[in-house]
PDB file of C-alpha atoms in Angstrom:
ATOM      1  CA  MET A   1     128.135 115.503  76.498  1.00 62.00           C
ATOM      2  CA  ARG A   2     125.257 113.603  74.926  1.00 66.00           C
ATOM      3  CA  ALA A   3     127.070 110.287  75.467  1.00 67.00           C
ATOM      4  CA  VAL A   4     127.574 111.120  79.156  1.00 63.00           C
ATOM      5  CA  VAL A   5     123.883 111.896  79.637  1.00 61.00           C
ATOM      6  CA  ARG A   6     122.876 108.730  77.762  1.00 65.00           C
ATOM      7  CA  GLY A   7     125.275 106.662  79.900  1.00 70.00           C
ATOM      8  CA  LEU A   8     123.947 108.244  83.071  1.00 72.00           C
ATOM      9  CA  GLY A   9     120.364 107.538  81.945  1.00 70.00           C
ATOM     10  CA  ARG A  10     121.240 103.908  81.291  1.00 78.00           C
ATOM     11  CA  GLY A  11     122.783 103.618  84.736  1.00 80.00           C
ATOM     12  CA  VAL A  12     119.771 105.157  86.444  1.00 83.00           C
ATOM     13  CA  ALA A  13     117.373 102.899  84.528  1.00 83.00           C
ATOM     14  CA  GLY A  14     119.518  99.850  85.356  1.00 85.00           C
ATOM     15  CA  VAL A  15     119.446 100.733  89.045  1.00 91.00           C
ATOM     16  CA  GLY A  16     115.689 101.233  88.691  1.00 89.00           C
ATOM     17  CA  VAL A  17     115.333  97.667  87.387  1.00 91.00           C
ATOM     18  CA  VAL A  18     117.214  96.268  90.375  1.00 93.00           C
ATOM     19  CA  VAL A  19     115.307  98.435  92.880  1.00 94.00           C
ATOM     20  CA  THR A  20     111.941  97.575  91.306  1.00 94.00           C
ATOM     21  CA  LEU A  21     112.621  93.846  91.415  1.00 94.00           C
ATOM     22  CA  GLY A  22     113.932  94.154  94.977  1.00 95.00           C
ATOM     23  CA  VAL A  23     110.807  95.993  96.143  1.00 95.00           C
ATOM     24  CA  ALA A  24     108.582  93.432  94.381  1.00 94.00           C
ATOM     25  CA  GLY A  25     110.369  90.534  96.057  1.00 93.00           C
ATOM     26  CA  TRP A  26     110.217  92.237  99.441  1.00 95.00           C
ATOM     27  CA  LEU A  27     106.478  92.926  99.099  1.00 93.00           C
ATOM     28  CA  ILE A  28     105.770  89.324  98.128  1.00 92.00           C
ATOM     29  CA  TRP A  29     107.870  88.147 101.084  1.00 90.00           C
ATOM     30  CA  VAL A  30     106.118  90.488 103.533  1.00 90.00           C
ATOM     31  CA  LEU A  31     102.480  90.446 102.389  1.00 89.00           C
ATOM     32  CA  PRO A  32     101.186  87.113 100.993  1.00 90.00           C
ATOM     33  CA  GLY A  33     104.449  85.155 101.268  1.00 89.00           C
ATOM     34  CA  PRO A  34     104.194  83.590 104.745  1.00 91.00           C
ATOM     35  CA  GLN A  35     100.562  82.591 104.261  1.00 91.00           C
ATOM     36  CA  MET A  36     101.226  81.194 100.772  1.00 91.00           C
ATOM     37  CA  GLY A  37     104.150  79.176 102.117  1.00 91.00           C
ATOM     38  CA  ALA A  38     101.959  77.759 104.886  1.00 92.00           C
ATOM     39  CA  VAL A  39      99.121  76.971 102.473  1.00 92.00           C
ATOM     40  CA  LEU A  40     101.438  75.224 100.007  1.00 89.00           C
ATOM     41  CA  GLY A  41     103.007  73.207 102.819  1.00 86.00           C
ATOM     42  CA  PHE A  42     106.579  74.495 102.846  1.00 85.00           C
ATOM     43  CA  GLY A  43     108.316  73.229 105.935  1.00 82.00           C
ATOM     44  CA  PRO A  44     107.221  70.713 108.520  1.00 87.00           C
ATOM     45  CA  VAL A  45     103.763  70.588 110.045  1.00 90.00           C
ATOM     46  CA  ASP A  46     103.612  73.026 112.976  1.00 92.00           C
ATOM     47  CA  GLY A  47     100.840  71.313 114.906  1.00 95.00           C
ATOM     48  CA  VAL A  48      97.288  70.025 115.009  1.00 96.00           C
ATOM     49  CA  VAL A  49      94.012  71.928 115.322  1.00 97.00           C
ATOM     50  CA  SER A  50      91.121  70.203 117.041  1.00 97.00           C
ATOM     51  CA  VAL A  51      88.146  71.906 115.376  1.00 97.00           C
ATOM     52  CA  SER A  52      85.439  73.462 117.573  1.00 97.00           C
ATOM     53  CA  ARG A  53      83.277  74.973 114.853  1.00 96.00           C
ATOM     54  CA  CYS A  54      83.400  76.041 111.204  1.00 95.00           C
ATOM     55  CA  TYR A  55      81.645  78.972 109.562  1.00 95.00           C
ATOM     56  CA  GLU A  56      81.531  80.938 106.312  1.00 93.00           C
ATOM     57  CA  ALA A  57      84.040  83.777 106.584  1.00 91.00           C
ATOM     58  CA  ALA A  58      83.471  87.180 105.007  1.00 88.00           C
ATOM     59  CA  ASP A  59      85.796  90.043 104.149  1.00 83.00           C
ATOM     60  CA  ALA A  60      85.323  93.695 105.151  1.00 84.00           C
ATOM     61  CA  GLU A  61      82.794  94.269 102.352  1.00 89.00           C
ATOM     62  CA  GLY A  62      80.750  91.209 103.312  1.00 87.00           C
ATOM     63  CA  TYR A  63      81.831  88.920 100.447  1.00 86.00           C
ATOM     64  CA  THR A  64      82.356  85.264 101.294  1.00 86.00           C
ATOM     65  CA  THR A  65      86.039  84.299 101.420  1.00 84.00           C
ATOM     66  CA  GLY A  66      85.688  80.603 102.226  1.00 86.00           C
ATOM     67  CA  THR A  67      85.305  78.467 105.314  1.00 92.00           C
ATOM     68  CA  ASP A  68      87.141  79.336 108.515  1.00 94.00           C
ATOM     69  CA  CYS A  69      87.255  77.086 111.552  1.00 96.00           C
ATOM     70  CA  THR A  70      88.147  77.826 115.148  1.00 96.00           C
ATOM     71  CA  GLY A  71      89.680  75.283 117.425  1.00 97.00           C
ATOM     72  CA  TRP A  72      92.361  74.354 119.904  1.00 96.00           C
ATOM     73  CA  TYR A  73      95.873  74.369 118.453  1.00 97.00           C
ATOM     74  CA  THR A  74      98.404  71.917 119.856  1.00 95.00           C
ATOM     75  CA  PRO A  75     101.917  72.700 118.605  1.00 95.00           C
ATOM     76  CA  ARG A  76     104.488  70.012 117.817  1.00 92.00           C
ATOM     77  CA  ARG A  77     107.424  72.059 119.128  1.00 88.00           C
ATOM     78  CA  PRO A  78     108.189  71.453 122.778  1.00 87.00           C
ATOM     79  CA  GLY A  79     107.833  74.496 124.988  1.00 87.00           C
ATOM     80  CA  GLU A  80     105.242  76.230 122.814  1.00 88.00           C
ATOM     81  CA  ALA A  81     101.875  76.741 124.493  1.00 90.00           C
ATOM     82  CA  ALA A  82      98.596  75.358 123.174  1.00 93.00           C
ATOM     83  CA  ARG A  83      96.043  78.039 122.329  1.00 95.00           C
ATOM     84  CA  GLU A  84      92.847  78.789 120.463  1.00 96.00           C
ATOM     85  CA  ILE A  85      93.419  79.565 116.785  1.00 96.00           C
ATOM     86  CA  VAL A  86      91.579  80.218 113.522  1.00 95.00           C
ATOM     87  CA  LEU A  87      92.058  77.750 110.658  1.00 95.00           C
ATOM     88  CA  ASP A  88      91.911  80.217 107.777  1.00 93.00           C
ATOM     89  CA  THR A  89      90.257  79.100 104.483  1.00 90.00           C
ATOM     90  CA  ALA A  90      89.859  75.459 105.453  1.00 92.00           C
ATOM     91  CA  ALA A  91      89.716  72.800 102.751  1.00 89.00           C
ATOM     92  CA  GLU A  92      86.269  71.686 103.951  1.00 89.00           C
ATOM     93  CA  GLU A  93      83.745  72.326 106.689  1.00 92.00           C
ATOM     94  CA  TYR A  94      85.030  70.002 109.402  1.00 95.00           C
ATOM     95  CA  ARG A  95      82.881  68.423 112.076  1.00 95.00           C
ATOM     96  CA  ARG A  96      83.437  69.280 115.709  1.00 96.00           C
ATOM     97  CA  GLY A  97      86.384  67.326 117.107  1.00 95.00           C
ATOM     98  CA  ALA A  98      88.102  66.737 113.750  1.00 96.00           C
ATOM     99  CA  GLU A  99      91.890  67.013 113.960  1.00 96.00           C
ATOM    100  CA  VAL A 100      93.685  68.815 111.136  1.00 95.00           C
ATOM    101  CA  GLU A 101      97.467  69.074 110.646  1.00 94.00           C
ATOM    102  CA  VAL A 102      98.370  72.699 109.971  1.00 96.00           C
ATOM    103  CA  ARG A 103     101.169  75.135 109.393  1.00 95.00           C
ATOM    104  CA  THR A 104     101.004  78.546 111.023  1.00 93.00           C
ATOM    105  CA  ALA A 105     101.716  82.049 109.751  1.00 92.00           C
ATOM    106  CA  ARG A 106     100.968  85.364 111.411  1.00 90.00           C
ATOM    107  CA  GLY A 107      98.938  83.852 114.229  1.00 90.00           C
ATOM    108  CA  ARG A 108      96.618  81.784 112.041  1.00 93.00           C
ATOM    109  CA  ALA A 109      96.611  78.162 110.957  1.00 95.00           C
ATOM    110  CA  TYR A 110      96.591  77.088 107.297  1.00 95.00           C
ATOM    111  CA  GLU A 111      96.208  73.874 105.363  1.00 94.00           C
ATOM    112  CA  LEU A 112      96.283  73.092 101.659  1.00 90.00           C
ATOM    113  CA  SER A 113      92.962  74.246 100.181  1.00 90.00           C
ATOM    114  CA  GLY A 114      91.871  75.441  96.759  1.00 90.00           C
ATOM    115  CA  THR A 115      90.294  78.623  98.104  1.00 90.00           C
ATOM    116  CA  ALA A 116      93.450  79.593  99.997  1.00 92.00           C
ATOM    117  CA  VAL A 117      95.660  78.928  96.959  1.00 93.00           C
ATOM    118  CA  PHE A 118      93.359  81.107  94.845  1.00 94.00           C
ATOM    119  CA  ASN A 119      93.256  83.925  97.417  1.00 91.00           C
ATOM    120  CA  PHE A 120      96.989  84.129  98.082  1.00 92.00           C
ATOM    121  CA  GLY A 121      97.971  83.308  94.481  1.00 93.00           C
ATOM    122  CA  THR A 122      95.808  86.164  93.231  1.00 95.00           C
ATOM    123  CA  ALA A 123      97.292  88.535  95.802  1.00 93.00           C
ATOM    124  CA  ALA A 124     100.829  87.551  94.796  1.00 94.00           C
ATOM    125  CA  GLY A 125     100.078  87.874  91.080  1.00 95.00           C
ATOM    126  CA  LEU A 126      98.362  91.240  91.399  1.00 95.00           C
ATOM    127  CA  LEU A 127     101.336  92.527  93.406  1.00 94.00           C
ATOM    128  CA  LEU A 128     103.994  91.089  91.117  1.00 95.00           C
ATOM    129  CA  VAL A 129     102.693  91.953  87.622  1.00 96.00           C
ATOM    130  CA  PRO A 130     102.920  95.779  87.865  1.00 96.00           C
ATOM    131  CA  PHE A 131     106.461  95.572  89.258  1.00 96.00           C
ATOM    132  CA  LEU A 132     107.583  93.133  86.572  1.00 95.00           C
ATOM    133  CA  THR A 133     106.076  95.360  83.879  1.00 95.00           C
ATOM    134  CA  LEU A 134     107.830  98.421  85.265  1.00 94.00           C
ATOM    135  CA  ALA A 135     111.113  96.485  85.444  1.00 94.00           C
ATOM    136  CA  ALA A 136     110.701  95.346  81.809  1.00 94.00           C
ATOM    137  CA  TRP A 137     110.075  98.936  80.678  1.00 93.00           C
ATOM    138  CA  LEU A 138     113.085 100.210  82.629  1.00 92.00           C
ATOM    139  CA  PHE A 139     115.211  97.431  81.148  1.00 92.00           C
ATOM    140  CA  ALA A 140     114.109  98.465  77.642  1.00 91.00           C
ATOM    141  CA  CYS A 141     115.086 102.044  78.486  1.00 88.00           C
ATOM    142  CA  THR A 142     118.457 100.783  79.716  1.00 87.00           C
ATOM    143  CA  ARG A 143     119.102  98.850  76.508  1.00 87.00           C
ATOM    144  CA  SER A 144     118.199 101.692  74.175  1.00 83.00           C
ATOM    145  CA  GLY A 145     119.560 104.544  76.255  1.00 82.00           C
ATOM    146  CA  THR A 146     116.362 106.540  75.675  1.00 83.00           C
ATOM    147  CA  VAL A 147     112.959 106.736  77.292  1.00 85.00           C
ATOM    148  CA  GLU A 148     110.858 104.064  75.604  1.00 86.00           C
ATOM    149  CA  ASN A 149     107.164 104.397  74.813  1.00 89.00           C
ATOM    150  CA  GLY A 150     105.324 102.675  77.664  1.00 88.00           C
ATOM    151  CA  GLU A 151     102.018 102.113  75.861  1.00 91.00           C
ATOM    152  CA  GLY A 152     102.702  98.495  74.970  1.00 92.00           C
ATOM    153  CA  TYR A 153     103.937  97.759  78.473  1.00 94.00           C
ATOM    154  CA  PHE A 154     100.708  99.133  79.908  1.00 93.00           C
ATOM    155  CA  PHE A 155      98.630  96.766  77.777  1.00 95.00           C
ATOM    156  CA  VAL A 156     100.921  93.862  78.634  1.00 94.00           C
ATOM    157  CA  SER A 157     100.410  94.640  82.322  1.00 95.00           C
ATOM    158  CA  LEU A 158      96.626  94.538  81.868  1.00 96.00           C
ATOM    159  CA  VAL A 159      96.907  91.154  80.180  1.00 97.00           C
ATOM    160  CA  GLY A 160      99.278  90.032  82.947  1.00 96.00           C
ATOM    161  CA  LEU A 161      96.828  91.038  85.674  1.00 97.00           C
ATOM    162  CA  PHE A 162      94.071  89.059  83.952  1.00 97.00           C
ATOM    163  CA  ALA A 163      96.439  86.099  83.496  1.00 97.00           C
ATOM    164  CA  ALA A 164      97.411  86.228  87.193  1.00 97.00           C
ATOM    165  CA  VAL A 165      93.782  85.843  88.249  1.00 97.00           C
ATOM    166  CA  VAL A 166      93.163  83.066  85.708  1.00 98.00           C
ATOM    167  CA  LEU A 167      96.300  81.174  86.747  1.00 97.00           C
ATOM    168  CA  ALA A 168      95.421  81.514  90.432  1.00 96.00           C
ATOM    169  CA  ALA A 169      91.912  80.227  89.700  1.00 96.00           C
ATOM    170  CA  ALA A 170      93.288  77.271  87.733  1.00 97.00           C
ATOM    171  CA  ALA A 171      95.747  76.443  90.520  1.00 95.00           C
ATOM    172  CA  GLY A 172      92.971  76.730  93.109  1.00 94.00           C
ATOM    173  CA  ILE A 173      90.709  74.436  91.120  1.00 95.00           C
ATOM    174  CA  LEU A 174      93.481  71.859  90.670  1.00 95.00           C
ATOM    175  CA  VAL A 175      94.345  71.949  94.373  1.00 92.00           C
ATOM    176  CA  GLY A 176      90.641  71.669  95.265  1.00 90.00           C
ATOM    177  CA  ILE A 177      90.276  68.625  93.033  1.00 93.00           C
ATOM    178  CA  GLY A 178      93.502  67.147  94.396  1.00 90.00           C
ATOM    179  CA  THR A 179      92.461  67.553  98.028  1.00 85.00           C
ATOM    180  CA  ALA A 180      89.025  66.098  97.279  1.00 84.00           C
ATOM    181  CA  VAL A 181      90.466  63.040  95.529  1.00 88.00           C
ATOM    182  CA  PHE A 182      93.422  62.354  97.805  1.00 81.00           C
TER     183      PHE A 182
END
């Protein structure tokens, strides 16, 4: 009987690993994924934004989130209508009339910028670390067939959250330097 219960526990924990990783991947795909893909330049350029004005953007609490620009978006795809759009977290404060090649996601335009890489990289890391930690703990439970002590995994997740922010900051700084130089 004990072997049956242990086997059932291993199976449940194994399914938990798969479900946890599936939910983590889905959340990354749904929440910061499209914007991160646009910021990093996956896929062809969607169009050009002719900048009208740029301003310091703020979040709901009033903290500065970078420079946003508004302008007229001209798509490259035939049949798609031109429209006004927001260039979210622009690489620099562009002058009126500047034309910027962009990729679009969720009704906004994006270009490669250090601030955007930091923002979306941090969001992805802070979403991913808890799920990966939970999956690692469930995998350890699957291997041993018992409920493992989760204390160490909790501390690893705290370190992982800190590392996610540091890595996103480093990537943002490198992208900012790269866009300034090239």
